[in-house]
XYZ file of C-alpha atoms in Angstrom:
167
model
C 126.296 101.348 101.416
C 122.929 103.663 101.168
C 119.862 101.389 101.586
C 120.566 97.974 103.655
C 117.645 96.265 104.128
C 117.608 94.059 108.153
C 114.312 91.309 107.755
C 113.793 88.890 110.375
C 111.553 85.029 111.635
C 110.935 85.339 114.446
C 108.126 83.202 117.992
C 107.993 85.265 120.767
C 109.784 88.802 119.345
C 113.659 88.276 120.709
C 115.230 88.153 117.282
C 113.140 91.578 116.529
C 114.930 93.004 119.153
C 117.364 91.480 118.334
C 117.455 93.047 113.917
C 116.321 96.633 115.698
C 119.564 96.968 117.309
C 121.511 95.807 114.393
C 119.514 98.494 112.338
C 120.357 100.443 115.206
C 123.844 100.763 114.249
C 123.607 100.635 110.595
C 121.263 104.355 110.802
C 124.468 105.536 113.261
C 126.397 104.471 110.884
C 124.911 107.182 108.067
C 123.227 103.429 106.380
C 119.250 104.069 105.289
C 117.730 100.873 106.997
C 114.596 99.369 106.743
C 113.496 96.862 109.637
C 110.422 94.466 108.408
C 109.943 90.592 109.339
C 111.094 88.083 106.030
C 106.492 87.443 105.789
C 106.659 91.587 104.930
C 109.198 92.222 101.909
C 107.923 91.716 98.853
C 111.421 92.791 97.543
C 115.655 93.123 97.653
C 116.325 94.417 94.214
C 115.498 97.994 95.532
C 118.614 97.160 98.402
C 123.101 97.303 98.793
C 122.633 95.350 100.917
C 120.665 92.616 103.585
C 120.902 91.175 106.761
C 118.395 88.423 107.393
C 117.781 86.911 110.764
C 115.956 84.354 112.755
C 115.146 82.289 115.645
C 116.549 79.022 116.204
C 113.870 76.389 116.334
C 115.332 73.056 117.309
C 118.109 73.544 114.970
C 116.914 75.519 112.723
C 116.001 79.027 111.108
C 112.598 79.172 111.310
C 110.944 77.780 107.469
C 109.684 81.597 106.649
C 113.726 82.974 106.360
C 114.848 80.092 105.064
C 111.904 80.486 102.414
C 112.630 83.784 101.909
C 116.470 82.689 100.618
C 115.322 80.198 98.684
C 112.954 82.834 97.553
C 115.128 85.818 96.908
C 118.901 84.275 96.117
C 119.023 85.116 92.447
C 119.009 88.267 94.111
C 120.827 87.680 97.384
C 124.294 86.481 95.115
C 124.794 89.765 93.384
C 124.633 91.938 96.832
C 126.614 92.013 100.027
C 124.615 90.215 102.850
C 124.648 88.808 106.585
C 123.514 86.139 108.309
C 122.092 86.494 112.093
C 120.385 83.288 114.630
C 119.438 84.246 117.632
C 119.449 80.084 120.214
C 119.362 79.909 123.811
C 121.602 77.607 123.349
C 124.960 80.281 123.465
C 123.341 81.170 126.634
C 126.247 79.375 126.738
C 129.145 80.197 124.811
C 131.555 78.051 124.157
C 133.709 77.567 121.193
C 131.839 73.688 120.474
C 128.565 75.969 121.511
C 129.292 77.443 118.448
C 130.323 74.756 116.210
C 126.918 72.445 117.166
C 124.524 76.398 116.831
C 126.747 77.477 113.702
C 126.035 74.423 111.744
C 121.951 75.341 112.594
C 122.689 77.449 109.502
C 124.429 74.810 106.803
C 121.070 74.297 105.112
C 120.720 77.996 103.883
C 124.849 78.512 103.863
C 123.924 76.047 100.702
C 121.623 77.987 99.396
C 123.454 81.200 99.056
C 126.827 81.843 101.322
C 127.025 85.448 103.392
C 129.707 87.937 103.160
C 129.065 87.932 107.457
C 127.740 85.163 110.697
C 126.044 87.019 113.532
C 126.096 83.920 116.604
C 123.543 85.020 118.941
C 122.153 84.297 122.691
C 118.695 84.163 122.986
C 116.440 84.976 126.090
C 113.193 82.666 127.721
C 110.538 84.357 128.812
C 107.602 82.049 128.944
C 104.639 84.497 128.413
C 105.349 84.781 125.512
C 105.465 81.607 123.645
C 102.699 79.095 123.238
C 101.441 75.647 122.233
C 104.348 73.354 121.472
C 106.995 75.945 121.016
C 106.318 76.385 125.396
C 105.877 72.758 125.742
C 109.424 72.081 124.519
C 110.621 75.341 125.833
C 109.632 74.178 129.310
C 110.984 70.317 128.578
C 114.186 71.416 127.716
C 115.113 74.514 129.955
C 115.600 74.884 132.564
C 114.707 78.832 133.662
C 113.613 82.342 132.008
C 116.611 84.566 131.273
C 117.377 87.157 128.692
C 121.319 86.038 127.832
C 121.813 88.323 125.177
C 124.492 90.894 124.822
C 123.908 93.893 123.439
C 127.303 94.320 123.125
C 128.146 92.364 121.156
C 125.345 92.397 119.105
C 126.423 96.166 118.809
C 129.865 94.677 118.213
C 129.072 92.773 115.556
C 127.131 95.295 113.619
C 129.652 97.742 113.583
C 132.187 95.458 111.954
C 129.121 94.563 109.605
C 129.012 98.221 108.181
C 132.506 97.838 107.436
C 132.464 94.492 105.555
C 129.094 94.776 103.761
C 130.338 98.221 102.432
C 133.899 96.503 101.044
C 131.702 93.476 100.222
């Protein structure tokens, strides 16, 4: 893999931080990696592989991430593509929770099936969210915290190097 795009949609910054860690691991493996929000990506045809990540809101990838896959699905169908999501539900990481969260990707997987999927817990910091998102988070969440497992994120990204190279 020569040139990889890691692109993301985030509301409070946690998904960007996960994307940055994925990119760091891919770079350490020798790839040239660009990290950009999905709204800043104009072309994907110049990349050898694409990794798309999104926060989850109300059981869905963010609309701009879904739109990115819709807009670029023809090109993505010709290159290895991986997805990841960041969800606070995974702070309770059980097989049942993983099945539930994986189903959040069904609509985007119907557009394009990835070669790999990463499921990661997120973080909740009320100072980084506003408006309706904050009201909903306060209503359904018990406490702030950072449940991201950086080791698991790094391991997925490390394994992803081989998956992308052989897809």
